[in-house]
């Protein structure tokens, strides 16, 4: 479980939720996938798949690349780890709804989304 406190707001097409602990500063949209041709690009020159990681570690991988990584894409595999990809150049209206995926926005990107 990724924490107990939650806060939500709704964008025109995207519901975004904040949770804790490390992820407290991050916000996410459930069932949203962004990839090349659908609202997002790789944050690591085509090497965007990080591997099977706990959510907190996936977010930390994105935080290591603050100039390029706007979000971590996380696919819950039903255990304590999930598939982790790093995303950049997000255009949320072009992303697609896919059950089981969640897009976790870095704090800077989340602030930008709230101000739109």
N, CA and C atoms as an extended XYZ file, in Angstrom:
348
Properties=species:S:1:pos:R:3:atomname:S:1:resname:S:1:resid:I:1 pbc="F F F"
N         0.856       -1.174        0.000 N   UNK     1
C         0.000        0.000        0.000 CA  UNK     1
C         0.892        1.223        0.000 C   UNK     1
N         0.573        2.196       -0.819 N   UNK     2
C         1.413        3.371       -0.995 CA  UNK     2
C         0.950        4.523       -0.125 C   UNK     2
N         0.494        4.354        1.054 N   UNK     3
C         0.149        5.471        1.907 CA  UNK     3
C        -1.333        5.641        2.079 C   UNK     3
N        -1.702        6.429        3.054 N   UNK     4
C        -3.096        6.531        3.418 CA  UNK     4
C        -3.754        7.834        3.008 C   UNK     4
N        -3.034        8.957        3.026 N   UNK     5
C        -3.690       10.219        2.711 CA  UNK     5
C        -3.812       10.388        1.208 C   UNK     5
N        -4.943       10.946        0.787 N   UNK     6
C        -5.160       11.175       -0.637 CA  UNK     6
C        -5.859       12.502       -0.857 C   UNK     6
N        -5.464       13.200       -1.935 N   UNK     7
C        -6.097       14.425       -2.358 CA  UNK     7
C        -6.303       14.317       -3.853 C   UNK     7
N        -7.448       14.791       -4.359 N   UNK     8
C        -7.719       14.662       -5.788 CA  UNK     8
C        -8.125       15.990       -6.402 C   UNK     8
N        -7.879       16.148       -7.699 N   UNK     9
C        -8.466       17.206       -8.494 CA  UNK     9
C        -8.682       16.646       -9.882 C   UNK     9
N        -9.565       17.281      -10.649 N   UNK    10
C        -9.888       16.759      -11.966 CA  UNK    10
C        -9.524       17.766      -13.041 C   UNK    10
N        -8.780       17.320      -14.028 N   UNK    11
C        -8.464       18.069      -15.225 CA  UNK    11
C        -9.605       17.783      -16.196 C   UNK    11
N        -9.628       18.394      -17.367 N   UNK    12
C       -10.721       18.165      -18.300 CA  UNK    12
C       -10.906       16.700      -18.665 C   UNK    12
N        -9.807       15.925      -18.770 N   UNK    13
C        -9.914       14.518      -19.137 CA  UNK    13
C        -9.252       13.583      -18.145 C   UNK    13
N        -8.583       14.128      -17.136 N   UNK    14
C        -7.752       13.296      -16.301 CA  UNK    14
C        -8.013       13.555      -14.828 C   UNK    14
N        -8.246       12.508      -14.062 N   UNK    15
C        -8.364       12.606      -12.620 CA  UNK    15
C        -6.997       12.314      -12.028 C   UNK    15
N        -6.515       13.193      -11.167 N   UNK    16
C        -5.180       13.053      -10.608 CA  UNK    16
C        -5.283       12.950       -9.091 C   UNK    16
N        -4.564       11.992       -8.513 N   UNK    17
C        -4.621       11.734       -7.075 CA  UNK    17
C        -3.219       11.773       -6.479 C   UNK    17
N        -3.097       12.320       -5.275 N   UNK    18
C        -1.827       12.358       -4.562 CA  UNK    18
C        -1.859       11.358       -3.417 C   UNK    18
N        -0.761       10.611       -3.209 N   UNK    19
C        -0.667        9.676       -2.091 CA  UNK    19
C         0.697        9.807       -1.415 C   UNK    19
N         0.927        9.074       -0.334 N   UNK    20
C         2.175        9.165        0.437 CA  UNK    20
C         2.812        7.788        0.524 C   UNK    20
N         4.069        7.606        0.918 N   UNK    21
C         5.042        8.498        1.537 CA  UNK    21
C         5.947        9.225        0.537 C   UNK    21
N         6.970        8.567       -0.118 N   UNK    22
C         7.804        9.297       -1.086 CA  UNK    22
C         6.907        9.882       -2.166 C   UNK    22
N         5.935        9.115       -2.544 N   UNK    23
C         5.029        9.536       -3.609 CA  UNK    23
C         4.096       10.662       -3.170 C   UNK    23
N         4.217       11.110       -1.928 N   UNK    24
C         3.350       12.185       -1.434 CA  UNK    24
C         3.444       13.419       -2.325 C   UNK    24
N         4.622       13.724       -2.808 N   UNK    25
C         4.808       14.892       -3.658 CA  UNK    25
C         4.441       14.617       -5.120 C   UNK    25
N         4.200       13.355       -5.441 N   UNK    26
C         3.870       12.966       -6.814 CA  UNK    26
C         2.365       12.802       -6.941 C   UNK    26
N         1.845       13.023       -8.119 N   UNK    27
C         0.428       12.825       -8.378 CA  UNK    27
C         0.281       11.821       -9.496 C   UNK    27
N        -0.854       11.136       -9.526 N   UNK    28
C        -0.992       10.122      -10.566 CA  UNK    28
C        -2.392       10.109      -11.162 C   UNK    28
N        -2.438        9.570      -12.338 N   UNK    29
C        -3.693        9.344      -13.034 CA  UNK    29
C        -3.789        7.847      -13.295 C   UNK    29
N        -4.806        7.239      -12.736 N   UNK    30
C        -5.013        5.796      -12.865 CA  UNK    30
C        -5.517        5.441      -14.258 C   UNK    30
N        -5.108        4.295      -14.759 N   UNK    31
C        -5.556        3.764      -16.057 CA  UNK    31
C        -5.222        4.695      -17.221 C   UNK    31
N        -4.054        5.326      -17.162 N   UNK    32
C        -3.607        6.211      -18.230 CA  UNK    32
C        -2.222        5.780      -18.687 C   UNK    32
N        -2.050        5.638      -20.000 N   UNK    33
C        -0.771        5.239      -20.586 CA  UNK    33
C        -0.378        6.254      -21.648 C   UNK    33
N         0.826        6.770      -21.549 N   UNK    34
C         1.374        7.706      -22.532 CA  UNK    34
C         2.651        7.096      -23.092 C   UNK    34
N         2.746        7.027      -24.393 N   UNK    35
C         3.926        6.451      -25.051 CA  UNK    35
C         4.084        7.133      -26.400 C   UNK    35
N         5.170        6.814      -27.119 N   UNK    36
C         5.422        7.458      -28.399 CA  UNK    36
C         4.217        7.271      -29.307 C   UNK    36
N         3.709        8.358      -29.836 N   UNK    37
C         2.530        8.331      -30.694 CA  UNK    37
C         1.226        8.463      -29.930 C   UNK    37
N         1.304        8.435      -28.605 N   UNK    38
C         0.100        8.561      -27.768 CA  UNK    38
C         0.396        9.423      -26.534 C   UNK    38
N         0.891       10.629      -26.772 N   UNK    39
C         1.027       11.611      -25.710 CA  UNK    39
C         2.288       11.587      -24.869 C   UNK    39
N         3.276       10.781      -25.229 N   UNK    40
C         4.501       10.773      -24.437 CA  UNK    40
C         5.674       10.188      -25.196 C   UNK    40
N         6.850       10.401      -24.680 N   UNK    41
C         8.077        9.863      -25.262 CA  UNK    41
C         8.942        9.256      -24.169 C   UNK    41
N         9.940        8.523      -24.571 N   UNK    42
C        10.909        7.962      -23.641 CA  UNK    42
C        11.711        9.092      -23.001 C   UNK    42
N        11.976        8.967      -21.711 N   UNK    43
C        12.791        9.966      -21.024 CA  UNK    43
C        14.274        9.624      -21.062 C   UNK    43
N        14.626        8.458      -21.636 N   UNK    44
C        16.030        8.032      -21.651 CA  UNK    44
C        16.462        7.558      -23.035 C   UNK    44
N        16.225        8.358      -24.044 N   UNK    45
C        16.672        8.036      -25.404 CA  UNK    45
C        16.302        6.628      -25.844 C   UNK    45
N        15.053        6.265      -25.691 N   UNK    46
C        14.587        4.964      -26.122 CA  UNK    46
C        14.794        3.858      -25.112 C   UNK    46
N        15.492        4.131      -24.035 N   UNK    47
C        15.755        3.144      -22.976 CA  UNK    47
C        14.829        3.428      -21.793 C   UNK    47
N        13.543        3.543      -22.049 N   UNK    48
C        12.629        4.004      -21.011 CA  UNK    48
C        12.157        2.913      -20.052 C   UNK    48
N        12.291        1.632      -20.406 N   UNK    49
C        11.883        0.570      -19.485 CA  UNK    49
C        12.962        0.400      -18.427 C   UNK    49
N        12.597        0.612      -17.168 N   UNK    50
C        13.550        0.521      -16.070 CA  UNK    50
C        13.595       -0.901      -15.528 C   UNK    50
N        12.447       -1.572      -15.471 N   UNK    51
C        12.392       -2.933      -14.971 CA  UNK    51
C        11.252       -3.133      -13.993 C   UNK    51
N        11.273       -4.266      -13.310 N   UNK    52
C        10.289       -4.571      -12.266 CA  UNK    52
C        10.771       -3.959      -10.964 C   UNK    52
N        10.020       -2.988      -10.449 N   UNK    53
C        10.423       -2.259       -9.255 CA  UNK    53
C         9.219       -1.986       -8.360 C   UNK    53
N         9.450       -1.758       -7.071 N   UNK    54
C         8.385       -1.200       -6.246 CA  UNK    54
C         8.061        0.211       -6.760 C   UNK    54
N         6.856        0.668       -6.556 N   UNK    55
C         6.439        1.989       -7.042 CA  UNK    55
C         7.387        3.084       -6.577 C   UNK    55
N         7.731        3.096       -5.312 N   UNK    56
C         8.597        4.149       -4.779 CA  UNK    56
C         9.925        4.204       -5.536 C   UNK    56
N        10.508        3.060       -5.856 N   UNK    57
C        11.772        3.027       -6.595 CA  UNK    57
C        11.589        3.512       -8.026 C   UNK    57
N        10.460        3.213       -8.606 N   UNK    58
C        10.165        3.682       -9.963 CA  UNK    58
C        10.139        5.216       -9.994 C   UNK    58
N         9.497        5.816       -9.001 N   UNK    59
C         9.431        7.278       -8.930 CA  UNK    59
C        10.816        7.875       -8.710 C   UNK    59
N        11.623        7.217       -7.905 N   UNK    60
C        12.975        7.704       -7.646 CA  UNK    60
C        13.835        7.669       -8.917 C   UNK    60
N        13.602        6.680       -9.781 N   UNK    61
C        14.342        6.619      -11.051 CA  UNK    61
C        14.040        7.843      -11.911 C   UNK    61
N        12.793        8.252      -11.943 N   UNK    62
C        12.422        9.459      -12.691 CA  UNK    62
C        13.052       10.693      -12.055 C   UNK    62
N        13.039       10.754      -10.730 N   UNK    63
C        13.599       11.906      -10.021 CA  UNK    63
C        15.097       12.067      -10.278 C   UNK    63
N        15.770       10.994      -10.656 N   UNK    64
C        17.202       11.068      -10.970 CA  UNK    64
C        17.464       11.826      -12.265 C   UNK    64
N        16.423       12.023      -13.076 N   UNK    65
C        16.546       12.705      -14.375 CA  UNK    65
C        15.619       13.921      -14.418 C   UNK    65
N        15.792       14.893      -13.527 N   UNK    66
C        14.828       15.988      -13.412 CA  UNK    66
C        14.697       16.860      -14.656 C   UNK    66
N        15.717       16.908      -15.489 N   UNK    67
C        15.647       17.742      -16.686 CA  UNK    67
C        14.866       17.099      -17.824 C   UNK    67
N        14.666       15.779      -17.778 N   UNK    68
C        13.981       15.105      -18.882 CA  UNK    68
C        12.776       14.272      -18.461 C   UNK    68
N        12.788       13.706      -17.269 N   UNK    69
C        11.697       12.815      -16.879 CA  UNK    69
C        10.547       13.602      -16.261 C   UNK    69
N         9.394       13.536      -16.911 N   UNK    70
C         8.199       14.213      -16.418 CA  UNK    70
C         7.297       13.276      -15.632 C   UNK    70
N         7.415       11.974      -15.886 N   UNK    71
C         6.514       11.030      -15.222 CA  UNK    71
C         7.081        9.623      -15.255 C   UNK    71
N         6.628        8.838      -14.293 N   UNK    72
C         6.890        7.399      -14.289 CA  UNK    72
C         5.596        6.706      -14.683 C   UNK    72
N         5.687        5.800      -15.634 N   UNK    73
C         4.544        4.981      -16.012 CA  UNK    73
C         4.693        3.660      -15.270 C   UNK    73
N         3.664        3.284      -14.531 N   UNK    74
C         3.755        2.099      -13.676 CA  UNK    74
C         2.622        1.141      -13.997 C   UNK    74
N         2.970       -0.108      -14.264 N   UNK    75
C         1.983       -1.154      -14.505 CA  UNK    75
C         1.994       -2.080      -13.304 C   UNK    75
N         0.914       -2.051      -12.543 N   UNK    76
C         0.803       -2.884      -11.354 CA  UNK    76
C         0.680       -4.342      -11.778 C   UNK    76
N         1.568       -5.179      -11.238 N   UNK    77
C         1.546       -6.598      -11.578 CA  UNK    77
C         0.882       -7.432      -10.488 C   UNK    77
N         0.302       -6.745       -9.496 N   UNK    78
C        -0.408       -7.455       -8.449 CA  UNK    78
C         0.440       -7.865       -7.265 C   UNK    78
N         1.694       -7.506       -7.260 N   UNK    79
C         2.577       -7.836       -6.143 CA  UNK    79
C         3.165       -6.571       -5.560 C   UNK    79
N         4.360       -6.689       -5.037 N   UNK    80
C         5.036       -5.527       -4.469 CA  UNK    80
C         5.904       -4.811       -5.494 C   UNK    80
N         5.936       -5.316       -6.717 N   UNK    81
C         6.689       -4.688       -7.793 CA  UNK    81
C         5.796       -4.575       -9.025 C   UNK    81
N         6.195       -3.714       -9.924 N   UNK    82
C         5.472       -3.553      -11.181 CA  UNK    82
C         6.432       -3.109      -12.266 C   UNK    82
N         5.963       -3.103      -13.503 N   UNK    83
C         6.767       -2.629      -14.621 CA  UNK    83
C         6.877       -1.116      -14.546 C   UNK    83
N         8.073       -0.597      -14.797 N   UNK    84
C         8.342        0.835      -14.670 CA  UNK    84
C         8.971        1.371      -15.951 C   UNK    84
N         8.383        2.436      -16.479 N   UNK    85
C         8.926        3.157      -17.627 CA  UNK    85
C         9.047        4.623      -17.256 C   UNK    85
N         9.948        5.351      -17.916 N   UNK    86
C        10.118        6.781      -17.685 CA  UNK    86
C         9.644        7.548      -18.912 C   UNK    86
N         8.872        8.611      -18.690 N   UNK    87
C         8.248        9.349      -19.783 CA  UNK    87
C         8.617       10.828      -19.776 C   UNK    87
N         8.620       11.407      -20.978 N   UNK    88
C         8.867       12.846      -21.144 CA  UNK    88
C         7.922       13.382      -22.210 C   UNK    88
N         7.935       14.688      -22.398 N   UNK    89
C         7.158       15.383      -23.437 CA  UNK    89
C         5.691       14.957      -23.413 C   UNK    89
N         5.085       15.028      -22.237 N   UNK    90
C         3.699       14.584      -22.083 CA  UNK    90
C         2.695       15.542      -22.714 C   UNK    90
N         1.725       14.971      -23.395 N   UNK    91
C         0.561       15.687      -23.915 CA  UNK    91
C        -0.638       14.854      -23.475 C   UNK    91
N        -1.156       15.134      -22.276 N   UNK    92
C        -2.161       14.272      -21.659 CA  UNK    92
C        -3.396       13.995      -22.512 C   UNK    92
N        -3.936       14.967      -23.257 N   UNK    93
C        -5.117       14.649      -24.064 CA  UNK    93
C        -4.868       13.589      -25.140 C   UNK    93
N        -3.595       13.345      -25.474 N   UNK    94
C        -3.257       12.336      -26.483 CA  UNK    94
C        -2.965       10.961      -25.879 C   UNK    94
N        -2.855       10.888      -24.556 N   UNK    95
C        -2.606        9.613      -23.885 CA  UNK    95
C        -3.862        8.748      -23.947 C   UNK    95
N        -3.705        7.463      -23.714 N   UNK    96
C        -4.836        6.539      -23.831 CA  UNK    96
C        -5.158        5.888      -22.485 C   UNK    96
N        -6.436        5.613      -22.284 N   UNK    97
C        -6.888        4.922      -21.079 CA  UNK    97
C        -6.598        3.435      -21.232 C   UNK    97
N        -5.828        2.877      -20.295 N   UNK    98
C        -5.478        1.458      -20.306 CA  UNK    98
C        -5.542        0.952      -18.866 C   UNK    98
N        -6.484        0.053      -18.558 N   UNK    99
C        -6.567       -0.478      -17.192 CA  UNK    99
C        -5.254       -1.122      -16.746 C   UNK    99
N        -4.904       -0.878      -15.487 N   UNK   100
C        -3.708       -1.482      -14.915 CA  UNK   100
C        -2.465       -0.615      -14.980 C   UNK   100
N        -2.515        0.466      -15.741 N   UNK   101
C        -1.386        1.391      -15.831 CA  UNK   101
C        -1.722        2.654      -15.059 C   UNK   101
N        -0.719        3.287      -14.474 N   UNK   102
C        -0.919        4.600      -13.864 CA  UNK   102
C         0.292        5.463      -14.199 C   UNK   102
N         0.012        6.717      -14.454 N   UNK   103
C         1.051        7.674      -14.807 CA  UNK   103
C         1.285        8.557      -13.591 C   UNK   103
N         2.505        8.527      -13.062 N   UNK   104
C         2.874        9.282      -11.871 CA  UNK   104
C         3.677       10.500      -12.295 C   UNK   104
N         3.136       11.685      -12.028 N   UNK   105
C         3.745       12.944      -12.457 CA  UNK   105
C         4.734       13.442      -11.423 C   UNK   105
N         5.883       13.911      -11.894 N   UNK   106
C         6.848       14.519      -10.994 CA  UNK   106
C         6.228       15.780      -10.383 C   UNK   106
N         6.737       16.229       -9.240 N   UNK   107
C         6.149       17.402       -8.591 CA  UNK   107
C         6.080       18.633       -9.491 C   UNK   107
N         7.106       18.905      -10.286 N   UNK   108
C         7.088       20.076      -11.166 CA  UNK   108
C         5.996       19.967      -12.220 C   UNK   108
N         5.822       18.778      -12.797 N   UNK   109
C         4.791       18.574      -13.819 CA  UNK   109
C         3.405       18.665      -13.186 C   UNK   109
N         3.224       18.098      -12.000 N   UNK   110
C         1.937       18.167      -11.311 CA  UNK   110
C         1.535       19.607      -11.058 C   UNK   110
N         2.486       20.447      -10.659 N   UNK   111
C         2.210       21.869      -10.429 CA  UNK   111
C         1.772       22.538      -11.719 C   UNK   111
N         2.435       22.226      -12.814 N   UNK   112
C         2.072       22.782      -14.124 CA  UNK   112
C         0.650       22.384      -14.506 C   UNK   112
N         0.285       21.118      -14.286 N   UNK   113
C        -1.055       20.649      -14.619 CA  UNK   113
C        -2.125       21.357      -13.794 C   UNK   113
N        -1.852       21.578      -12.522 N   UNK   114
C        -2.820       22.276      -11.661 CA  UNK   114
C        -3.049       23.707      -12.094 C   UNK   114
N        -2.025       24.333      -12.680 N   UNK   115
C        -2.131       25.731      -13.070 CA  UNK   115
C        -2.722       25.936      -14.456 C   UNK   115
N        -3.072       24.863      -15.127 N   UNK   116
C        -3.662       24.988      -16.474 CA  UNK   116
C        -5.154       25.214      -16.377 C   UNK   116
